[in-house]
PDB file of C-alpha atoms in Angstrom:
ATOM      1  CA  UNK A   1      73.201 -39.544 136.725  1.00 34.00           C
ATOM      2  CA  UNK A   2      76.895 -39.108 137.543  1.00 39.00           C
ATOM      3  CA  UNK A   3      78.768 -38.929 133.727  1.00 42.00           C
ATOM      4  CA  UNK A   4      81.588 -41.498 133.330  1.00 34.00           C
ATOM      5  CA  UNK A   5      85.012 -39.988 133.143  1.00 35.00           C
ATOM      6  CA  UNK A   6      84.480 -37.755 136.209  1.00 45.00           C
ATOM      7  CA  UNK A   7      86.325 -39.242 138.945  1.00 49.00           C
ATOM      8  CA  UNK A   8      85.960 -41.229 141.045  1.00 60.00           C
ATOM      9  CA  UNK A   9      82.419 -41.148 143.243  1.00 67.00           C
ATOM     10  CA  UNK A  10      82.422 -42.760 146.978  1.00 66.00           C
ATOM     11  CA  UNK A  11      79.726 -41.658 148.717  1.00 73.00           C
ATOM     12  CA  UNK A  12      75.790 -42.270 147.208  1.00 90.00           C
ATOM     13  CA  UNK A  13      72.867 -42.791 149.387  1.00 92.00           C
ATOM     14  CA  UNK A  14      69.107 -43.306 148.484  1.00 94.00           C
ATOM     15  CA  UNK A  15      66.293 -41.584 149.984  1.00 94.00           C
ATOM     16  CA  UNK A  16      65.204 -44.859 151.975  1.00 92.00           C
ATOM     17  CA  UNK A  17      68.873 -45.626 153.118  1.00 92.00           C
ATOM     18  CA  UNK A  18      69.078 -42.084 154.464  1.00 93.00           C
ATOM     19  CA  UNK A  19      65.862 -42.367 155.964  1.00 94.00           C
ATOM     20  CA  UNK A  20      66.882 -45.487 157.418  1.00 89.00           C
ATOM     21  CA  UNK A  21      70.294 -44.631 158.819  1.00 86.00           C
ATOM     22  CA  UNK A  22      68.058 -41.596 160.932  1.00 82.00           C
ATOM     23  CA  UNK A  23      68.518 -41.868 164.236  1.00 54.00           C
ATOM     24  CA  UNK A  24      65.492 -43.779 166.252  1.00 49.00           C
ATOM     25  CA  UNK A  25      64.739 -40.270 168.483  1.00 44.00           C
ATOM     26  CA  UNK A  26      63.520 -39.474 164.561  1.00 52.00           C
ATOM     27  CA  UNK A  27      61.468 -42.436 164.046  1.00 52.00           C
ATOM     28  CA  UNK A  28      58.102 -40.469 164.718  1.00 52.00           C
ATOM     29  CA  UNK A  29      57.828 -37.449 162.603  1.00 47.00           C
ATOM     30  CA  UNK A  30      55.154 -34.204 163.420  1.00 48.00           C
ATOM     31  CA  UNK A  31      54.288 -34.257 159.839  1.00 62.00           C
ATOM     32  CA  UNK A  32      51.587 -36.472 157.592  1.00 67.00           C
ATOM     33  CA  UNK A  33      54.621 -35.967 155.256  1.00 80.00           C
ATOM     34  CA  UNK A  34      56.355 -39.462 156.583  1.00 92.00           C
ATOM     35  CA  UNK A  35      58.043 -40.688 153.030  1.00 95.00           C
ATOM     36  CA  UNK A  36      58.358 -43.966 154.868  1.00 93.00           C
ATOM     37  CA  UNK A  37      54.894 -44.394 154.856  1.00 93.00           C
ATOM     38  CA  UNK A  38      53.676 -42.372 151.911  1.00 94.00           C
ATOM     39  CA  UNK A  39      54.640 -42.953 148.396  1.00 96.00           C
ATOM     40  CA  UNK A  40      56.173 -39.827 148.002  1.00 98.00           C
ATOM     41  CA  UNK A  41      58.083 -37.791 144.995  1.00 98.00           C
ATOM     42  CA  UNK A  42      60.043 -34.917 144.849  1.00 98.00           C
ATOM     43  CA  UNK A  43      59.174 -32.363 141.936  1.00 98.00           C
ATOM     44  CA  UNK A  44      62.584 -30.192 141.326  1.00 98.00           C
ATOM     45  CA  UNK A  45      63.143 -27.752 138.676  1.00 98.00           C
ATOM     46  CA  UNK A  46      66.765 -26.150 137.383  1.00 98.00           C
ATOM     47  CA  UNK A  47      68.266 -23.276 136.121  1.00 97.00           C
ATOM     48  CA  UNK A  48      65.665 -20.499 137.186  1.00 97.00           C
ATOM     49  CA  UNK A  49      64.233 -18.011 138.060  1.00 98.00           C
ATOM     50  CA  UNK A  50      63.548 -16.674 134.919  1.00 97.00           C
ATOM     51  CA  UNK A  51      60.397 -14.712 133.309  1.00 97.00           C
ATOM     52  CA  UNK A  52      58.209 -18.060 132.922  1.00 98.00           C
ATOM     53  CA  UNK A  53      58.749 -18.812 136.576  1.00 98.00           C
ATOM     54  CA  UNK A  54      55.492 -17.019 138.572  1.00 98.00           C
ATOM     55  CA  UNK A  55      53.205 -18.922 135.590  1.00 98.00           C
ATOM     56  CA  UNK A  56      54.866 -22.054 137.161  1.00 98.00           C
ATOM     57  CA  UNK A  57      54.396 -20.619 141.351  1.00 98.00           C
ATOM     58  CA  UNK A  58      50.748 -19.825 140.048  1.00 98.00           C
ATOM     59  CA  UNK A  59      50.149 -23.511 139.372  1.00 98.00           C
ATOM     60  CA  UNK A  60      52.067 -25.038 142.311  1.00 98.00           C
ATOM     61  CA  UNK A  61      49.951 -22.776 144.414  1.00 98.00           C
ATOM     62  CA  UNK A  62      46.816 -23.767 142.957  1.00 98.00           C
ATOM     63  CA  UNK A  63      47.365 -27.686 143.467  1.00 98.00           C
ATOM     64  CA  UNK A  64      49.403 -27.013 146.645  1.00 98.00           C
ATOM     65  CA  UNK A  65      52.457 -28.225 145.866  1.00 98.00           C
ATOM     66  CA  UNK A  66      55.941 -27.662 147.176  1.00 98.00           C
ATOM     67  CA  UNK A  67      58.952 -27.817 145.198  1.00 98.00           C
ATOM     68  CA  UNK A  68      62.774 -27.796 144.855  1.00 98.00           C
ATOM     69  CA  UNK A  69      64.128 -25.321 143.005  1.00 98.00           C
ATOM     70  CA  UNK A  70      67.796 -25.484 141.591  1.00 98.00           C
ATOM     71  CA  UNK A  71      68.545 -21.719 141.281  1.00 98.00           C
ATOM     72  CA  UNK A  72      70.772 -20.551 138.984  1.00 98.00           C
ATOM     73  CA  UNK A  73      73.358 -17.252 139.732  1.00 98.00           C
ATOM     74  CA  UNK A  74      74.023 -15.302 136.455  1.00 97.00           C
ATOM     75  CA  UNK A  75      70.911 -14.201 134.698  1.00 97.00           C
ATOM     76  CA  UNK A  76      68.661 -15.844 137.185  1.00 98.00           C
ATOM     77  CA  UNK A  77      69.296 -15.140 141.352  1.00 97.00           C
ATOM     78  CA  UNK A  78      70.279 -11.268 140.046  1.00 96.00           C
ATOM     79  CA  UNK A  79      67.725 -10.219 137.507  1.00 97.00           C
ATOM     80  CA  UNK A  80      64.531 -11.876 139.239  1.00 98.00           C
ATOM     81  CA  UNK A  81      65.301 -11.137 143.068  1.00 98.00           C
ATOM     82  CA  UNK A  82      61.797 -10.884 143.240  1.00 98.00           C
ATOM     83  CA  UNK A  83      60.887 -14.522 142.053  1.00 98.00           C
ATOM     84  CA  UNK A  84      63.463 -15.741 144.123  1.00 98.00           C
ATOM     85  CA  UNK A  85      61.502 -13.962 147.013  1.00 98.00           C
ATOM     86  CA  UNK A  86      58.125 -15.616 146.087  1.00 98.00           C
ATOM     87  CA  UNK A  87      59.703 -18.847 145.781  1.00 98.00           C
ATOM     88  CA  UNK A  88      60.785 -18.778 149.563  1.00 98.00           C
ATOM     89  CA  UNK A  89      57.235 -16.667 150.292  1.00 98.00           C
ATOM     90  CA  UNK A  90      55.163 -19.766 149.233  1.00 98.00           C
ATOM     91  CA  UNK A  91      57.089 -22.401 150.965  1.00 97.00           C
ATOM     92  CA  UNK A  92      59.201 -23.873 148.232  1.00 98.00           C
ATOM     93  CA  UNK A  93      62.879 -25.124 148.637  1.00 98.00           C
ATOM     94  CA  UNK A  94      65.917 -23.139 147.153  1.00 98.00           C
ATOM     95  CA  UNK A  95      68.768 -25.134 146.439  1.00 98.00           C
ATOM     96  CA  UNK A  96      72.402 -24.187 144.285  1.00 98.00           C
ATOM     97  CA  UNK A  97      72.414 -25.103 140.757  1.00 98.00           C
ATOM     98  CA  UNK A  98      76.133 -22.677 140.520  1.00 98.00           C
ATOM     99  CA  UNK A  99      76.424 -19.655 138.929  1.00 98.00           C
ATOM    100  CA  UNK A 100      77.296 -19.893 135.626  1.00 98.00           C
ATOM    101  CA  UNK A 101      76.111 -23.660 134.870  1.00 98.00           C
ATOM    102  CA  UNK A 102      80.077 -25.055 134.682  1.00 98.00           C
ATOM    103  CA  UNK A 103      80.671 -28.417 134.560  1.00 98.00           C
ATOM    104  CA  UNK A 104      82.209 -28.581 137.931  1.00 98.00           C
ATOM    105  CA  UNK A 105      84.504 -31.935 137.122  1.00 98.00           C
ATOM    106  CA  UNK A 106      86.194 -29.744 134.637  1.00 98.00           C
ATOM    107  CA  UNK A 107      87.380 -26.986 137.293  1.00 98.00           C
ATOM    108  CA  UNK A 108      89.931 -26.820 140.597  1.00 98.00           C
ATOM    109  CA  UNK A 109      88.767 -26.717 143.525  1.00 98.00           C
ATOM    110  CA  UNK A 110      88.472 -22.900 144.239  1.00 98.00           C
ATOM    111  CA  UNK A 111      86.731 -22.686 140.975  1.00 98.00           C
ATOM    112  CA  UNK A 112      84.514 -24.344 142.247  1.00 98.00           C
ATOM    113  CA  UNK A 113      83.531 -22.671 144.947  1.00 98.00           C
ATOM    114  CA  UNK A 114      83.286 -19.626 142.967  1.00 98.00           C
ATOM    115  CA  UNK A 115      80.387 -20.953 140.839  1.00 98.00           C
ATOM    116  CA  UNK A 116      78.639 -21.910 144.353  1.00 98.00           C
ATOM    117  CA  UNK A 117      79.423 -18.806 146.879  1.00 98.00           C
ATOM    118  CA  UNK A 118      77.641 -16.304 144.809  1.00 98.00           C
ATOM    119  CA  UNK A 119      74.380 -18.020 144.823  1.00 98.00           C
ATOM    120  CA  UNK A 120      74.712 -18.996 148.013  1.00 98.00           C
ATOM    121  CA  UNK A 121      74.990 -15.149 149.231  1.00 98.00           C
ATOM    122  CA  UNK A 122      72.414 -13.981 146.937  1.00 97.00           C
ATOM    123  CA  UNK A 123      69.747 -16.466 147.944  1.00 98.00           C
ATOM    124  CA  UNK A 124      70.742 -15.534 151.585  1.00 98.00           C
ATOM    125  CA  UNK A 125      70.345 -11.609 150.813  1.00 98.00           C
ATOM    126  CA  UNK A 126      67.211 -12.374 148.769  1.00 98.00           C
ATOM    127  CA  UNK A 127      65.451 -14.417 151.087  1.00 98.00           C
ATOM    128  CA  UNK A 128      67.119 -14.708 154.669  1.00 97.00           C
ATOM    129  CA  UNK A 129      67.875 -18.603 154.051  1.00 96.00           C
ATOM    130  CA  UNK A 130      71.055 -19.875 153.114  1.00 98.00           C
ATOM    131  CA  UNK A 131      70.732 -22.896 150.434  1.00 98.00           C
ATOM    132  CA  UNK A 132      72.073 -26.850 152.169  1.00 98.00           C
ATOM    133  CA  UNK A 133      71.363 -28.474 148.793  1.00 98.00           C
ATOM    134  CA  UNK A 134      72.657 -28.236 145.566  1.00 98.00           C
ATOM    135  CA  UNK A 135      72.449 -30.357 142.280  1.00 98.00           C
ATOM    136  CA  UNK A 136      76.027 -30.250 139.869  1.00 98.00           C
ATOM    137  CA  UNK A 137      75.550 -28.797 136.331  1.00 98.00           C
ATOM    138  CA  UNK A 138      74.763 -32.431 134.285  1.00 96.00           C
ATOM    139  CA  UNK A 139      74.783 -34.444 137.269  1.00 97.00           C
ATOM    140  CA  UNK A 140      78.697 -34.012 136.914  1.00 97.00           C
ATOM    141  CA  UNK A 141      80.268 -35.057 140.373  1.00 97.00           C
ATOM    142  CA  UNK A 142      83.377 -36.792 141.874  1.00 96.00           C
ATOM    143  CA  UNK A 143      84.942 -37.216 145.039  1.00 95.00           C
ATOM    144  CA  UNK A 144      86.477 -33.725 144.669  1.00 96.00           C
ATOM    145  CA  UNK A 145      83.933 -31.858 143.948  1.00 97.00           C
ATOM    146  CA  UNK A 146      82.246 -33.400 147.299  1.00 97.00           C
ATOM    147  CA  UNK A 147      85.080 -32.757 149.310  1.00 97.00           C
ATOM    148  CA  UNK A 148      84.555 -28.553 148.240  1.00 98.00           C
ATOM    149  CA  UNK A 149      80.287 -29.590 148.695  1.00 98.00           C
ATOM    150  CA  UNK A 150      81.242 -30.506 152.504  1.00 97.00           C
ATOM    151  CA  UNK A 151      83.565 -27.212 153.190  1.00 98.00           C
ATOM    152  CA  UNK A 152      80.562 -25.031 151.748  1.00 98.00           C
ATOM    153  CA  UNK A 153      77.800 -27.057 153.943  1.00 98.00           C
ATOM    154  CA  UNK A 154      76.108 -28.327 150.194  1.00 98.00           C
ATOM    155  CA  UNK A 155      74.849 -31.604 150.021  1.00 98.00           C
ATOM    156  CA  UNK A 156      74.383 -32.534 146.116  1.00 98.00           C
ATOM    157  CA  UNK A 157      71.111 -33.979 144.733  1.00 98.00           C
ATOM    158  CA  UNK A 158      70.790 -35.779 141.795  1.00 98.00           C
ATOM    159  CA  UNK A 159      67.363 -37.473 139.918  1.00 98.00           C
ATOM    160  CA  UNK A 160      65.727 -40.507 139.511  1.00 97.00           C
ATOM    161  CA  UNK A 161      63.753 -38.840 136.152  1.00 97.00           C
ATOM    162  CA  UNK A 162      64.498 -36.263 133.287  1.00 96.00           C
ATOM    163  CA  UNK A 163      62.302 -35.600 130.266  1.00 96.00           C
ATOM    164  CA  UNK A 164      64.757 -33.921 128.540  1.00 96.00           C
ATOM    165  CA  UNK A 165      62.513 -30.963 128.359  1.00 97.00           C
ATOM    166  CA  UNK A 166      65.829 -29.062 127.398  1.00 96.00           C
ATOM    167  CA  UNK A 167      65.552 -30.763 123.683  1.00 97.00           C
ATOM    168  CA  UNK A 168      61.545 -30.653 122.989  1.00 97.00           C
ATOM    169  CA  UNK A 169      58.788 -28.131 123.157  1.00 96.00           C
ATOM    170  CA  UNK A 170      56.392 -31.362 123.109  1.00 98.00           C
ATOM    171  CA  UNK A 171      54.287 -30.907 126.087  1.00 98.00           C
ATOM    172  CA  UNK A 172      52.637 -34.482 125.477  1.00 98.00           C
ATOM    173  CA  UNK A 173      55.763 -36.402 125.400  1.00 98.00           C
ATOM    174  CA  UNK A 174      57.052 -34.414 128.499  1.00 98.00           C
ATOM    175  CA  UNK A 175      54.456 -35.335 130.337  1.00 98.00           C
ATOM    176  CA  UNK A 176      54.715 -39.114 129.171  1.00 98.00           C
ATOM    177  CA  UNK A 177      58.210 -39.446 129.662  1.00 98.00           C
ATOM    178  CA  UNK A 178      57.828 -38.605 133.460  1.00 98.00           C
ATOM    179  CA  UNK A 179      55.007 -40.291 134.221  1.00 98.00           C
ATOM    180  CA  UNK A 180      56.822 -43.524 132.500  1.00 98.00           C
ATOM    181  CA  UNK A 181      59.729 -42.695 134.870  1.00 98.00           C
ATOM    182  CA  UNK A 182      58.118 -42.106 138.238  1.00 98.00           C
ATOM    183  CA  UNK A 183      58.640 -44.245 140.842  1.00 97.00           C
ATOM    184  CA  UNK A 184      58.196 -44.106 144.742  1.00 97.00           C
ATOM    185  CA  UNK A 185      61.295 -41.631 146.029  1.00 98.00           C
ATOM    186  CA  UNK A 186      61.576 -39.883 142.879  1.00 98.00           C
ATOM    187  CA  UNK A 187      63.096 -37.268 142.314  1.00 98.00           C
ATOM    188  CA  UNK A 188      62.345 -35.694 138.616  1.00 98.00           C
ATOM    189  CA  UNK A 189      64.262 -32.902 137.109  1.00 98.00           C
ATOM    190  CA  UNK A 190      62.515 -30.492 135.322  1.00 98.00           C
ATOM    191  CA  UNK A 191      63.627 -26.729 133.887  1.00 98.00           C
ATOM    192  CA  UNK A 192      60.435 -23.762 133.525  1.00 97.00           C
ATOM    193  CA  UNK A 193      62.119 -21.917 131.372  1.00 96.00           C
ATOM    194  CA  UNK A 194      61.643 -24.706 128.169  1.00 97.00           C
ATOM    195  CA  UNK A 195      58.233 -23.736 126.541  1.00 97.00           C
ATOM    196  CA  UNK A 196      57.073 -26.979 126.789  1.00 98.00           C
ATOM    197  CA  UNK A 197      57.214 -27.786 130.370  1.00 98.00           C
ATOM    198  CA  UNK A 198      55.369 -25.532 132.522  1.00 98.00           C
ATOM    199  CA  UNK A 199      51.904 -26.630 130.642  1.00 98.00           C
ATOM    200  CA  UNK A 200      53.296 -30.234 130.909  1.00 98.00           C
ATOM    201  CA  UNK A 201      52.972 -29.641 135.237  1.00 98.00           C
ATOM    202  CA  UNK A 202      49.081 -29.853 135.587  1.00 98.00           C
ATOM    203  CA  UNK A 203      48.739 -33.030 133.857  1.00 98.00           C
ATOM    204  CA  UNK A 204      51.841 -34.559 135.903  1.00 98.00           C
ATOM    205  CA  UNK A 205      50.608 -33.797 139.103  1.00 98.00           C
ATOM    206  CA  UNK A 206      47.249 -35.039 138.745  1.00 98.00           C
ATOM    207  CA  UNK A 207      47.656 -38.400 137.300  1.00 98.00           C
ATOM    208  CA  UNK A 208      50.677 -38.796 139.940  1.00 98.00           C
ATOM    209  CA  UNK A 209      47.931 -37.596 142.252  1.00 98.00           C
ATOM    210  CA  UNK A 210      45.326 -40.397 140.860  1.00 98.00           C
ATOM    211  CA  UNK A 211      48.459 -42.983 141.111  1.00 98.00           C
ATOM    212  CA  UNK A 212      48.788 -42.545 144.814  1.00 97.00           C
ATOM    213  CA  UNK A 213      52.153 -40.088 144.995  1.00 98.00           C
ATOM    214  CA  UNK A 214      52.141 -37.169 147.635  1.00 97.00           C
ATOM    215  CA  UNK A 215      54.520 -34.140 146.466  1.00 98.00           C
ATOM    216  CA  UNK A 216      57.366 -33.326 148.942  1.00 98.00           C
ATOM    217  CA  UNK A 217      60.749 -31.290 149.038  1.00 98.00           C
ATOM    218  CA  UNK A 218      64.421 -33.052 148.539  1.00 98.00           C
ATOM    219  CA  UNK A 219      64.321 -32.438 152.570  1.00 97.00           C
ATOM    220  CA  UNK A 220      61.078 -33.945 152.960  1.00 96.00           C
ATOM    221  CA  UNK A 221      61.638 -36.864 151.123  1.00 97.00           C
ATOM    222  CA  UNK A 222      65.139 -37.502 153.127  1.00 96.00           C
ATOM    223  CA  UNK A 223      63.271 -37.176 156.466  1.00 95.00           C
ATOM    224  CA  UNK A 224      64.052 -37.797 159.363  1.00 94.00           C
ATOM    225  CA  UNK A 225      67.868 -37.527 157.836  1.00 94.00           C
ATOM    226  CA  UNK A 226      69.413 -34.190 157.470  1.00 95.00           C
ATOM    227  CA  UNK A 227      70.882 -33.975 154.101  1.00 96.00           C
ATOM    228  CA  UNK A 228      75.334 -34.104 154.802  1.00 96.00           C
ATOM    229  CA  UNK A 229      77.224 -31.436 153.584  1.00 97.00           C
ATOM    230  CA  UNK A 230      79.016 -33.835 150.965  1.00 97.00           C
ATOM    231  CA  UNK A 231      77.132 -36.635 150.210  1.00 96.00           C
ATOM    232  CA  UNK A 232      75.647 -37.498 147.314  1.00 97.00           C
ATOM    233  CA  UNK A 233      71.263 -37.944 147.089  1.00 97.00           C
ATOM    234  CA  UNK A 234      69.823 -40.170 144.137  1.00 96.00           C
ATOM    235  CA  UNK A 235      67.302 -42.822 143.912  1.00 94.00           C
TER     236      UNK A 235
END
């Protein structure tokens, strides 16, 4: 969620009203994936890669599921090119999640675009695509920070859900607290790096499985919209 105290905020759209405001040349898409239809929810993870992150690709290939991936610069995007790689290998989205994890409220505006450029140009060299998303270090956003978002071509994405895997190693009460969260155009924030997350994925995805969810990307639950460079995503 946005924190109080961080400016002012104009400009928040839902999946469905993006979706909606798509223009009606959209209104069929080439794709099963049709979030208007299908109760869908986006898995995202921040802060990565980082050495726990193939355990994590190994399950997402095995249940063949695509994710969002908030990458982090420093410590991340330059000591695990390789990961990076895979991620964009195996059909996952790569957003910005900045370089150093600053709390971009707190900095001017070419400050902030310093702790986005670099990951932008190291995801490009790395895998060829240059990032359109990105999510602000503890949801932290504001009017300026969207106006520097829209001049670098980022569109920010916040969450619907957060287990707060950051403060527990409890696997069990990861997994509760997100399937007690999850509803249709979620999007739930998780980090791999926490010990107990990665074994709390299986168990997610198949009871959201059982409860009628399909898995999607930030872009494919926006669809037909294109995410704007600016704006600001949240259920």
């Amino acid at each position: 969620m946005v924190a109080a105290g961080c400016g002012t905020l104009s400009d928040v759209v839902s999946p469905a009203a993006a979706r909606g405001a798509a223009a009606d040349s959209a209104k069929r898409l080439p794709s099963p994936l049709d979030c208007r239809v299908r109760k869908c929810v986006a898995l995202t993870f921040d802060g990565g890669p980082s050495r726990p992150t193939p355990k994590l690709l190994d399950i997402l290939d095995e249940e063949n599921v695509p994710a969002t991936f908030f990458v982090q610069g420093k410590g991340h995007t330059d000591t695990y090119p390789a990961t990076l790689r895979r991620m964009a290998d195996e059909g996952h989205e790569i957003a910005n999640h900045t370089w150093s994890h600053k709390v971009l409220t707190d900095l001017g505006p070419e400050e902030v675009a310093d702790e986005m450029k670099p990951v932008q140009d190291d995801v490009r060299r790395i895998t060829g695509r240059t990032p359109t998303l990105m999510r602000p270090p503890q949801g932290r956003t504001g009017d300026e920070v969207s106006a520097v978002m829209k001049e670098l071509g980022l569109a920010q994405v916040l969450w619907s859900v957060t287990a707060k895997d950051y403060a527990t190693d409890d696997t069990e009460l990861i997994t509760r607290r997100v399937l007690d969260g999850t509803r249709r155009d979620g999007i739930i924030l998780l980090h791999e790096r926490y010990a107990g997350t990665i074994p709390a994925v299986p168990g997610i995805i198949g009871t959201l499985r059982e409860r009628g969810y399909v898995f999607v990307t930030v872009s494919q639950l926006l669809a037909p919209a294109v995410p704007q460079p600016g704006a600001v995503y949240r259920p």
